[in-house]
Short mmCIF file of C-alpha atoms in Angstrom, two decimals:
data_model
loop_
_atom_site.label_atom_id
_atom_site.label_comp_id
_atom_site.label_asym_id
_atom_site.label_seq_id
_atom_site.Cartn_x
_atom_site.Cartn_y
_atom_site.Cartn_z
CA UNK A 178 -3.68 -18.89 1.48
CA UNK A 179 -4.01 -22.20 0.29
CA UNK A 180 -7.09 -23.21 -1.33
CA UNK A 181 -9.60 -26.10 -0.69
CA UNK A 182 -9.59 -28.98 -2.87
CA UNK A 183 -12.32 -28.99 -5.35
CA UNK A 184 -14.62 -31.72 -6.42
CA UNK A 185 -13.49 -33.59 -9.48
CA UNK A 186 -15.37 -32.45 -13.16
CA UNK A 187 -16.86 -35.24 -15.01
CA UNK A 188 -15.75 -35.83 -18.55
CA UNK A 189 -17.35 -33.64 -21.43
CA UNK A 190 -18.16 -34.06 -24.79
CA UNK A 191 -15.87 -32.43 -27.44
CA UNK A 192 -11.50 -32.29 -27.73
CA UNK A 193 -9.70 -32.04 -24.90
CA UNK A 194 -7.48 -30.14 -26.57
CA UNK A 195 -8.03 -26.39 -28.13
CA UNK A 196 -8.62 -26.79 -32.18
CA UNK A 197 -5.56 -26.40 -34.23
CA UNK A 198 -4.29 -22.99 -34.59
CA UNK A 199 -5.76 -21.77 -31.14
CA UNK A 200 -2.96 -19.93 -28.86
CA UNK A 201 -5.26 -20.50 -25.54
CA UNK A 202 -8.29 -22.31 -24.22
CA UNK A 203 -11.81 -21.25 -25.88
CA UNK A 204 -13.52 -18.60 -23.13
CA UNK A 205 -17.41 -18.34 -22.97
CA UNK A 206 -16.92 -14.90 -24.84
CA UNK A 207 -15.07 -17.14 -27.81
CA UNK A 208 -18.47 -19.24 -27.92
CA UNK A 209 -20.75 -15.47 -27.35
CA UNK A 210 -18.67 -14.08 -30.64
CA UNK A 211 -18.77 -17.11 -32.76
CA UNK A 212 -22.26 -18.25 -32.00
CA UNK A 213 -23.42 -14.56 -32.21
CA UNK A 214 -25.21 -14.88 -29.07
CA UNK A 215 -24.49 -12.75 -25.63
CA UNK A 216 -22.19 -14.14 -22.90
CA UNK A 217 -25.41 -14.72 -20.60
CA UNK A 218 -27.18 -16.70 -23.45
CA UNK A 219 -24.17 -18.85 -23.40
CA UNK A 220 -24.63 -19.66 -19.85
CA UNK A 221 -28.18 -20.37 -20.08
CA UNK A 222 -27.76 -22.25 -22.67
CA UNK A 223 -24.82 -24.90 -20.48
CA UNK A 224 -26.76 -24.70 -17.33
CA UNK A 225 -30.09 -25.79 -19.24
CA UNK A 226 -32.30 -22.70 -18.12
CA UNK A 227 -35.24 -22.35 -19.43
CA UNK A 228 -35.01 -18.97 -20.36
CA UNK A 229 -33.22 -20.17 -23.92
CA UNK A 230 -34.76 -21.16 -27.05
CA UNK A 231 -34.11 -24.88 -27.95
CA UNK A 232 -32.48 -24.52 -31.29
CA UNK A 233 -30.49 -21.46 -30.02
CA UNK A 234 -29.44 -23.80 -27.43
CA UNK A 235 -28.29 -26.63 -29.36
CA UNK A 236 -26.65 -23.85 -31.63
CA UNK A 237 -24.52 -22.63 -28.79
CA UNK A 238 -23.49 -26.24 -27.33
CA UNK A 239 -22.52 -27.01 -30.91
CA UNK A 240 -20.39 -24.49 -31.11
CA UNK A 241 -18.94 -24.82 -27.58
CA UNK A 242 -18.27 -28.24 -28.64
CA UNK A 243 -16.25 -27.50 -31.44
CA UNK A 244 -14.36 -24.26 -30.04
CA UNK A 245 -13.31 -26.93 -27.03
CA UNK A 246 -14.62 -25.03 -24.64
CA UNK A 247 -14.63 -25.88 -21.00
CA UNK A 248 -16.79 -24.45 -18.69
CA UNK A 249 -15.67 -23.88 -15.07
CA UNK A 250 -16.98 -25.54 -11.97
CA UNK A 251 -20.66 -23.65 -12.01
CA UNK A 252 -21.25 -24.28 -15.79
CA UNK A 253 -20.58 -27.90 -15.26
CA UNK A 254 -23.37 -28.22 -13.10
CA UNK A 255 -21.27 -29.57 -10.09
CA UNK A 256 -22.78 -26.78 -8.17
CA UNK A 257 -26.28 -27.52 -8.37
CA UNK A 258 -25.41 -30.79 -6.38
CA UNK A 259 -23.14 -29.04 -3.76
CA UNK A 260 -22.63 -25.46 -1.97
CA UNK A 261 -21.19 -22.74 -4.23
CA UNK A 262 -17.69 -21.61 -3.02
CA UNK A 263 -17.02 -17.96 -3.73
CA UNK A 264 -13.22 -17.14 -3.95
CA UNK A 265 -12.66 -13.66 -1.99
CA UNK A 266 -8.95 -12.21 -3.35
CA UNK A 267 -7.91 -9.08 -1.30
CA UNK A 268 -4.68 -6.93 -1.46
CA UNK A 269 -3.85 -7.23 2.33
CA UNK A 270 -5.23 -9.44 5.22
CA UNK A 271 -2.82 -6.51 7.34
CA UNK A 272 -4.86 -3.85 5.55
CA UNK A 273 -7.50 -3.00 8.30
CA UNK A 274 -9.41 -1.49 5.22
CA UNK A 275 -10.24 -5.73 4.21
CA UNK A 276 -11.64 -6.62 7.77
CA UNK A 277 -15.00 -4.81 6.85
CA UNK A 278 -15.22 -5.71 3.47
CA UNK A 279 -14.59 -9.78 3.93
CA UNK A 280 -17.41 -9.56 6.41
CA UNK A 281 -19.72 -8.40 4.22
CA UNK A 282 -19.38 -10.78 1.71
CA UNK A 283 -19.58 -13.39 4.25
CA UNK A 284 -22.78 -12.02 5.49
CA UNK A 285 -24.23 -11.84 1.83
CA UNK A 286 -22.90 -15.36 1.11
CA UNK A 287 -23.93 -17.17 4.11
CA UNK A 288 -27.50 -16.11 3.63
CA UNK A 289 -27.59 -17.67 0.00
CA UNK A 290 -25.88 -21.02 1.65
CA UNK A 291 -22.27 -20.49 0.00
CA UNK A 292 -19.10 -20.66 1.22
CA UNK A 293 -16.15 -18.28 1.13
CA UNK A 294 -12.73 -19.17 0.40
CA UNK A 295 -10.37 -15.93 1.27
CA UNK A 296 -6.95 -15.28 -0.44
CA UNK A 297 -4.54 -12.87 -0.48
CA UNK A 298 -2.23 -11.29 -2.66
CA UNK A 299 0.19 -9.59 0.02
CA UNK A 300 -0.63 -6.34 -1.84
CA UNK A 301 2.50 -7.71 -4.45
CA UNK A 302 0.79 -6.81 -7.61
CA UNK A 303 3.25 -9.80 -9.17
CA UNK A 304 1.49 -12.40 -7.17
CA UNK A 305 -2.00 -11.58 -8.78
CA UNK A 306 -1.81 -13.83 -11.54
CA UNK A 307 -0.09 -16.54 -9.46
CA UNK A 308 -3.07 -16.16 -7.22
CA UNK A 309 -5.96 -16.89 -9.62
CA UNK A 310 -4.19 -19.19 -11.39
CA UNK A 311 -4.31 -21.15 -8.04
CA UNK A 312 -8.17 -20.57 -7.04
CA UNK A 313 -9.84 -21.22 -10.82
CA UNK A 314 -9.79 -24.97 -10.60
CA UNK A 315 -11.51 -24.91 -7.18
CA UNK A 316 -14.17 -21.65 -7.02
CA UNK A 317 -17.36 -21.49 -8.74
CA UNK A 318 -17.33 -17.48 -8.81
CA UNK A 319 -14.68 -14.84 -7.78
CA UNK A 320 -14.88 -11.30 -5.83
CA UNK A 321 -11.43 -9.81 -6.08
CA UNK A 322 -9.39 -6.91 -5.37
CA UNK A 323 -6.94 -7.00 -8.43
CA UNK A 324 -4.83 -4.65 -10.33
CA UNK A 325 -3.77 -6.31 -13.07
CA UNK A 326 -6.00 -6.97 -16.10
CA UNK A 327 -4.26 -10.27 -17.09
CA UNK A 328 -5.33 -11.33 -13.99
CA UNK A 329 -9.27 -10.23 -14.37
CA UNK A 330 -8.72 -12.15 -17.74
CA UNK A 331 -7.95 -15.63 -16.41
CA UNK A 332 -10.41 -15.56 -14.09
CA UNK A 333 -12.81 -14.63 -16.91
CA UNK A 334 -11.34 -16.97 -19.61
CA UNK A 335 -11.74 -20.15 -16.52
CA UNK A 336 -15.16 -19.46 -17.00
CA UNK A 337 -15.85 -18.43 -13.56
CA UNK A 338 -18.16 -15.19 -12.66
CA UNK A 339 -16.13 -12.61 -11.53
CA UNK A 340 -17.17 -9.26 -9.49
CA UNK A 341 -14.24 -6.94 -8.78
CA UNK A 342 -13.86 -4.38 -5.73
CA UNK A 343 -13.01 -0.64 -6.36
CA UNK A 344 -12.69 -1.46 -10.04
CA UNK A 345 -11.96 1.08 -12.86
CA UNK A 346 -13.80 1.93 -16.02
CA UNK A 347 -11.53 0.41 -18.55
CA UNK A 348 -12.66 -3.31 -17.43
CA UNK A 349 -16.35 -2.19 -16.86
CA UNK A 350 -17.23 -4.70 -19.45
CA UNK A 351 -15.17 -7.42 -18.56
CA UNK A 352 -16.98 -8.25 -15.38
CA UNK A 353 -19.22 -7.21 -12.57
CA UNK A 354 -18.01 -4.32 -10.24
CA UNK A 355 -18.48 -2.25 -7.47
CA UNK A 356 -17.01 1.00 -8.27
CA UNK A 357 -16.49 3.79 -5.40
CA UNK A 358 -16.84 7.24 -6.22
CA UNK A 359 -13.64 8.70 -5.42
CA UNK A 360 -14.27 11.93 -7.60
CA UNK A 361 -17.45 12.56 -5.58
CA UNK A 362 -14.93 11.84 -2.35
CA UNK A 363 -12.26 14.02 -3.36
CA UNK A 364 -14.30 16.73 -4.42
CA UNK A 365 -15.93 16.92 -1.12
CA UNK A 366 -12.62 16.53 0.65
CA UNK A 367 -11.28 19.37 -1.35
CA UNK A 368 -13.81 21.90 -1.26
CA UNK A 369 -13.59 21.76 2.94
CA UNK A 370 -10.32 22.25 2.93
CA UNK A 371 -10.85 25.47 0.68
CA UNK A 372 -12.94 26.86 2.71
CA UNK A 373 -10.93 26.35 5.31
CA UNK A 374 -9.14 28.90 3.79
CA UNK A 375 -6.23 26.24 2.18
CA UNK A 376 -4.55 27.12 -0.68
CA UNK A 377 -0.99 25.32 -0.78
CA UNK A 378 -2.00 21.30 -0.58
CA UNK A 379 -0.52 18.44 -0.97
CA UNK A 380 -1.70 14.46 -2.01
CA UNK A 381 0.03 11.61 -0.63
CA UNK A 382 -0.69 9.03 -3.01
CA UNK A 383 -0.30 5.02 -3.33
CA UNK A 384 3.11 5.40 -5.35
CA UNK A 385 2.65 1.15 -5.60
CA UNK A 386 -0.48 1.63 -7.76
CA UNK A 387 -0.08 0.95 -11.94
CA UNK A 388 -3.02 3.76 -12.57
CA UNK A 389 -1.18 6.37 -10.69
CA UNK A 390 -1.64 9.62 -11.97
CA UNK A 391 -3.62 7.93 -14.90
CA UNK A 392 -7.49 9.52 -15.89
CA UNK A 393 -9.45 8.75 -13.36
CA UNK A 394 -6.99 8.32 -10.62
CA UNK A 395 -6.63 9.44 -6.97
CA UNK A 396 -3.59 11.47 -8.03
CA UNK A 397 -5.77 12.61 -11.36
CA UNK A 398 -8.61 13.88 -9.51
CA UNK A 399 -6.19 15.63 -6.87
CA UNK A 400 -5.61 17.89 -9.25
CA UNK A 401 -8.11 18.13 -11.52
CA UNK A 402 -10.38 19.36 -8.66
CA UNK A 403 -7.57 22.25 -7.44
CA UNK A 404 -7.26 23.55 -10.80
CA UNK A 405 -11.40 23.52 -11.13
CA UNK A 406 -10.79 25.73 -7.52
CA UNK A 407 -8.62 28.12 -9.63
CA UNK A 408 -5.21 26.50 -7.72
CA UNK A 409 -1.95 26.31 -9.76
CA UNK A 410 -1.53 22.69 -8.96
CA UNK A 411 1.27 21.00 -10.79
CA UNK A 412 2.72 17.14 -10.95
CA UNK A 413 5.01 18.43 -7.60
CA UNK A 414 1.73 18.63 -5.44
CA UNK A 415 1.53 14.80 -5.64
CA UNK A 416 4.04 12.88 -3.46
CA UNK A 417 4.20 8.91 -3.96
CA UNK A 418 3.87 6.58 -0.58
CA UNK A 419 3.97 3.46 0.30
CA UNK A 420 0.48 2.36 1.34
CA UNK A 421 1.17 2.13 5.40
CA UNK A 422 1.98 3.96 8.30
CA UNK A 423 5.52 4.28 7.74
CA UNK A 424 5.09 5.61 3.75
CA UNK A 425 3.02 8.31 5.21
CA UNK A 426 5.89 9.15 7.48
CA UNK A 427 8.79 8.94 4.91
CA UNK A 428 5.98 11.43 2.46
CA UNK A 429 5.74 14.04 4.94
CA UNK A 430 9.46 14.08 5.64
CA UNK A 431 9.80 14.28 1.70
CA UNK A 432 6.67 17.35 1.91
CA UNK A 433 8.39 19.44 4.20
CA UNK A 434 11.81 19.64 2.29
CA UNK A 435 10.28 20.10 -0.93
CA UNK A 436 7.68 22.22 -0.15
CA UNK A 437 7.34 23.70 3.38
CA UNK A 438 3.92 25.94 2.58
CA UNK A 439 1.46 23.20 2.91
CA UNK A 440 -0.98 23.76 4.99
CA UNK A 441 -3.23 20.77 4.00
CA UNK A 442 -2.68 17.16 3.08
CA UNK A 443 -5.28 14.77 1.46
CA UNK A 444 -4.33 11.13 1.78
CA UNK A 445 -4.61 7.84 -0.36
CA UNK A 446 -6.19 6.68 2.60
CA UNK A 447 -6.08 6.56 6.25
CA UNK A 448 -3.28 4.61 6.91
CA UNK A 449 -0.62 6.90 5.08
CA UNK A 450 -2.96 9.92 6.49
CA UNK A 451 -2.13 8.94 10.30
CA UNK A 452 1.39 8.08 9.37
CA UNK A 453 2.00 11.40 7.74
CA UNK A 454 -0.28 13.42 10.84
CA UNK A 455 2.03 11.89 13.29
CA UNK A 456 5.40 12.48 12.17
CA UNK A 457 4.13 16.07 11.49
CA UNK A 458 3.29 16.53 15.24
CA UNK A 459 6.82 14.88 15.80
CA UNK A 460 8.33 17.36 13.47
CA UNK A 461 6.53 19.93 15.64
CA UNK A 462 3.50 21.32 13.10
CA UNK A 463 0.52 21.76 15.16
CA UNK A 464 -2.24 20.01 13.54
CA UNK A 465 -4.87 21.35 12.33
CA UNK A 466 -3.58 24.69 12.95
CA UNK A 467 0.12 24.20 10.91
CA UNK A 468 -1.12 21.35 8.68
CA UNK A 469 -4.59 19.87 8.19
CA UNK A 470 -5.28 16.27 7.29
CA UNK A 471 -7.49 14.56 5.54
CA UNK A 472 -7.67 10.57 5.02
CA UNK A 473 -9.36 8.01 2.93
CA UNK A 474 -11.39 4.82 3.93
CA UNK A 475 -13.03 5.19 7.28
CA UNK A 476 -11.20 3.37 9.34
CA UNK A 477 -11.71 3.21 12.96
CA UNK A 478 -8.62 3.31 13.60
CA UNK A 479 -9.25 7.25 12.17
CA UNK A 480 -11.26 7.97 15.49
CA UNK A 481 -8.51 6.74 17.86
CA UNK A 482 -5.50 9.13 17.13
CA UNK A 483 -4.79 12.51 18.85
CA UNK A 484 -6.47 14.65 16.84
CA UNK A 485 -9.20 12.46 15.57
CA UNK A 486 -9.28 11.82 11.45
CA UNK A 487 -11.19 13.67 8.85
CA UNK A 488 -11.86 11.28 6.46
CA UNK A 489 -13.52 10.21 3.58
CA UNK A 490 -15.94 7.29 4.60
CA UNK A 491 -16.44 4.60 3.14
CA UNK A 492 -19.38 1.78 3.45
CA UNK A 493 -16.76 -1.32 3.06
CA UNK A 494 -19.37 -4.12 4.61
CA UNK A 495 -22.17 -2.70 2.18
CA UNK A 496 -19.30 -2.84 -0.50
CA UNK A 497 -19.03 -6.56 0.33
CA UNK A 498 -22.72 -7.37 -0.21
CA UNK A 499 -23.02 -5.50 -3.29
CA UNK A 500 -20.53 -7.69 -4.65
CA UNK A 501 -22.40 -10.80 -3.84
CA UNK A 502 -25.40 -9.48 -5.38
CA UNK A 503 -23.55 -9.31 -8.36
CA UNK A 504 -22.47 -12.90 -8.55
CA UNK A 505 -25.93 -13.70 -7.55
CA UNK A 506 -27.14 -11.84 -11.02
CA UNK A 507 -23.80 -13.49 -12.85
CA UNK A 508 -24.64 -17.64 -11.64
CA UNK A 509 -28.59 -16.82 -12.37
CA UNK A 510 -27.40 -15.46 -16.10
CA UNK A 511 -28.40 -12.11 -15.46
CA UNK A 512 -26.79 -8.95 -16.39
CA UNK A 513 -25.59 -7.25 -13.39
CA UNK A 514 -25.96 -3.28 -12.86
CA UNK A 515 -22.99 -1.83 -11.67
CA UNK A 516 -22.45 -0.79 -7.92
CA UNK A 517 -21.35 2.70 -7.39
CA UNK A 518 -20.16 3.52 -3.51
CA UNK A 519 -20.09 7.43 -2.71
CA UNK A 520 -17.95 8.01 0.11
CA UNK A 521 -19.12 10.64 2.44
CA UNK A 522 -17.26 13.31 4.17
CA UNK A 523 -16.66 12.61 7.90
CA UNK A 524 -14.64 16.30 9.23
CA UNK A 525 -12.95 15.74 12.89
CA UNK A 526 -10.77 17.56 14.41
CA UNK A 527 -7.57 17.60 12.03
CA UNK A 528 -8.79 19.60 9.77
#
C-alpha cells in the first residue's frame, strides 16, 4: 500500500551528515549510550518535557548534536501541531486473522485523535524491509507484524516508536510488544486431546516462518509439551505448511503417507486446520472419530465448517488496543509493560 505523503521537517541544528567514521545514521539508543542516559530520557529531553533536568537536557541535545542525530517525525515536534499517524504493517490483508486486529487499533487510535496508515507485506518476509523503509519518512509511530529483526531495527534506528504484534523474546528490548501466550495455548490444546485418549499426533506448522522449530516456537512447544505427556515425539511429528487452506491440504496428504496412525492434528492456525480437516473428510477419515482437529486463532470462519473448529482463541481486537496503549506509553516517554495475550481453549465438535 502506498503511503501518504508526510509533512516536510524543518531544518535542525548539527551535520547533516553522520561524523566521520560512522557506518549508519546516529539512533536515539547511540545518543542513550553515549550520553549515559536511558532511551526515554532522550526523548524527553527533544520533545522538551518537563520531566528532565535542565543540564541533563542540554547534556543530551549536545550530544545528539554532535552524534548527527535525527529524530523522526514525533521527536521533531511536527506532531504536536498536527494528528499523529500510526503506521499499521500486517503479514496479509487476505489473512482473515488481520481483519480483527486492524480494527482494534483503529478503535484505540481514533479515540486518541490519530490516524492509521495500513500496509502490508504480502506475508513475503523479503518485502519487510522494503516496507519500512517506505513508511519511516511519513509515520510518527509503528505497530507491525514483522519477522525480520533488520526490519524492527530500521524502524527503531528512524527514530520512530515501534510496538510489534505476536513478537518473540529475543527483541523484547528492542521495542514495545504484545506477546501471545502460545505455550499456555498449546498446552491446553494438548492436554484435551490426551484425554481424549490421543496418543499418535501430529503439528502442521507455518513451514514459511524463520523461528520454526526454534525455542520458543509453535513447532518447539509441540513437542516439548508431548514429551512432558510422556509421548515419544520426534522432529517427524512436525509437518511444514504453507500458511492457507491449500498448505493444510497438501500437509495432510503428506500425514497420511508418512504416518497413517494419527489420530489428532494441532494446527498453526485455523486456516491450515480447515484445509487439512477437509481434505481428510475427502480422503474419507471421519472426523473427530478417525482424526481430531484442533486450530489456532479463532476465526469465525472456525464456526462455519462441517464439523465446527476446536480452536485456540484468540482476543485479536483486544490485541490491537494493547498495542496502541503501548505507543501511547512510547510518544509520552514512558516505559511500556509488555502485553501478554493467553489464548483460551474453545473445544467444538472436531475434536
Amino acid at each position: 500500500m502506498s503511503a501518504p505523503p508526510g509533512p516536510t521537517a524543518p531544518a535542525q541544528d548539527g551535520p547533516e551528515d553522520p561524523p566521520a567514521g560512522r557506518s549508519r545514521p546516529a539512533t536515539i539508543d547511540d545518543v542513550a549510550r553515549s550520553a549515559g542516559v536511558s532511551r526515554q530520557t532522550v526523548s524527553r529531553a527533544i520533545n522538551d518535557k518537563p520531566e528532565i533536568d535542565p543540564s541533563t537536557r542540554d547534556r543530551v541535545l549536545a550530544v545528539a548534536r554532535a552524534m548527527g542525530y535525527r529524530p523522526s517525525r514525533f521527536a521533531r515536534g511536527l506532531v504536536s501541531r498536527g494528528v499523529t499517524t500510526v503506521g499499521l504493517v500486517i503479514a496479509d490483508v487476505l489473512n482473515p486473522f488481520f481483519p480483527e486486529v486492524v480494527a482494534g487499533v483503529m478503535d484505540a487510535a481514533d479515540e486518541r485523535g490519530w490516524q492509521v496508515a495500513v500496509y502490508s507485506t504480502g506475508a513475503a518476509l523479503e518485502r519487510e524491509m522494503a516496507v519500512t523503509r517506505a513508511i519511516t519518512e511519513h509515520v510518527d509511530a509503528c505497530v507491525a507484524f514483522l519477522l525480520d529483526e533488520h526490519a524492527v531495527d530500521q524502524v527503531r534506528e528512524a527514530g520512530i516508536p515501534v510496538v510489534l504484534l505476536d513478537h518473540h523474546d529475543r527483541r523484547q528490548a528492542a521495542a514495545g510488544g504484545v506477546r501471545i501466550d502460545f505455550a499456555s495455548g498449546i498446552r491446553q490444546a494438548m492436554g484435551h486431546l490426551i484425554e481424549r485418549g490421543h496418543r499418535h499426533l501430529a503439528m502442521f506448522d507455518d513451514g514459511a516462518r524463520p523461528d520454526a522449530g526454534s525455542a520458543g516456537s509453535r513447532h518447539a512447544l509441540f513437542l516439548e509439551v508431548a514429551r512432558e505427556y510422556g509421548l515419544e515425539a520426534q522432529e517427524s511429528w512436525v509437518v511444514p505448511c504453507v500458511n492457507s487452506l491449500q498448505g493444510g491440504a497438501h500437509g495432510m496428504d503428506l500425514l497420511m503417507e508418512t504416518r497413517p496412525e494419527v489420530t489428532a492434528v494441532l494446527a498453526y492456525n485455523d486456516l491450515i486446520g480447515i484445509g487439512a480437516m477437509r481434505r481428510a473428510r475427502y480422503l474419507g477419515r471421519s472426523v473427530p472419530d478417525d482424526c481430531a482437529f484442533v486450530g489456532c486463532d479463532g476465526l469465525t470462519l472456525g464456526e462455519l465448517v462441517d464439523p465446527p473448529l476446536t480452536t485456540l482463541h484468540v482476543d485479536k481486537r483486544h490485541l490491537g488496543r494493547a498495542a496502541v496503549r503501548q505507543l501511547d506509553a512510547l510518544l509520552s516517554g514512558k516505559e511500556p509493560a509488555e502485553t501478554v495475550i493467553v489464548p483460551r481453549l474453545v473445544v467444538r465438535a472436531s475434536s
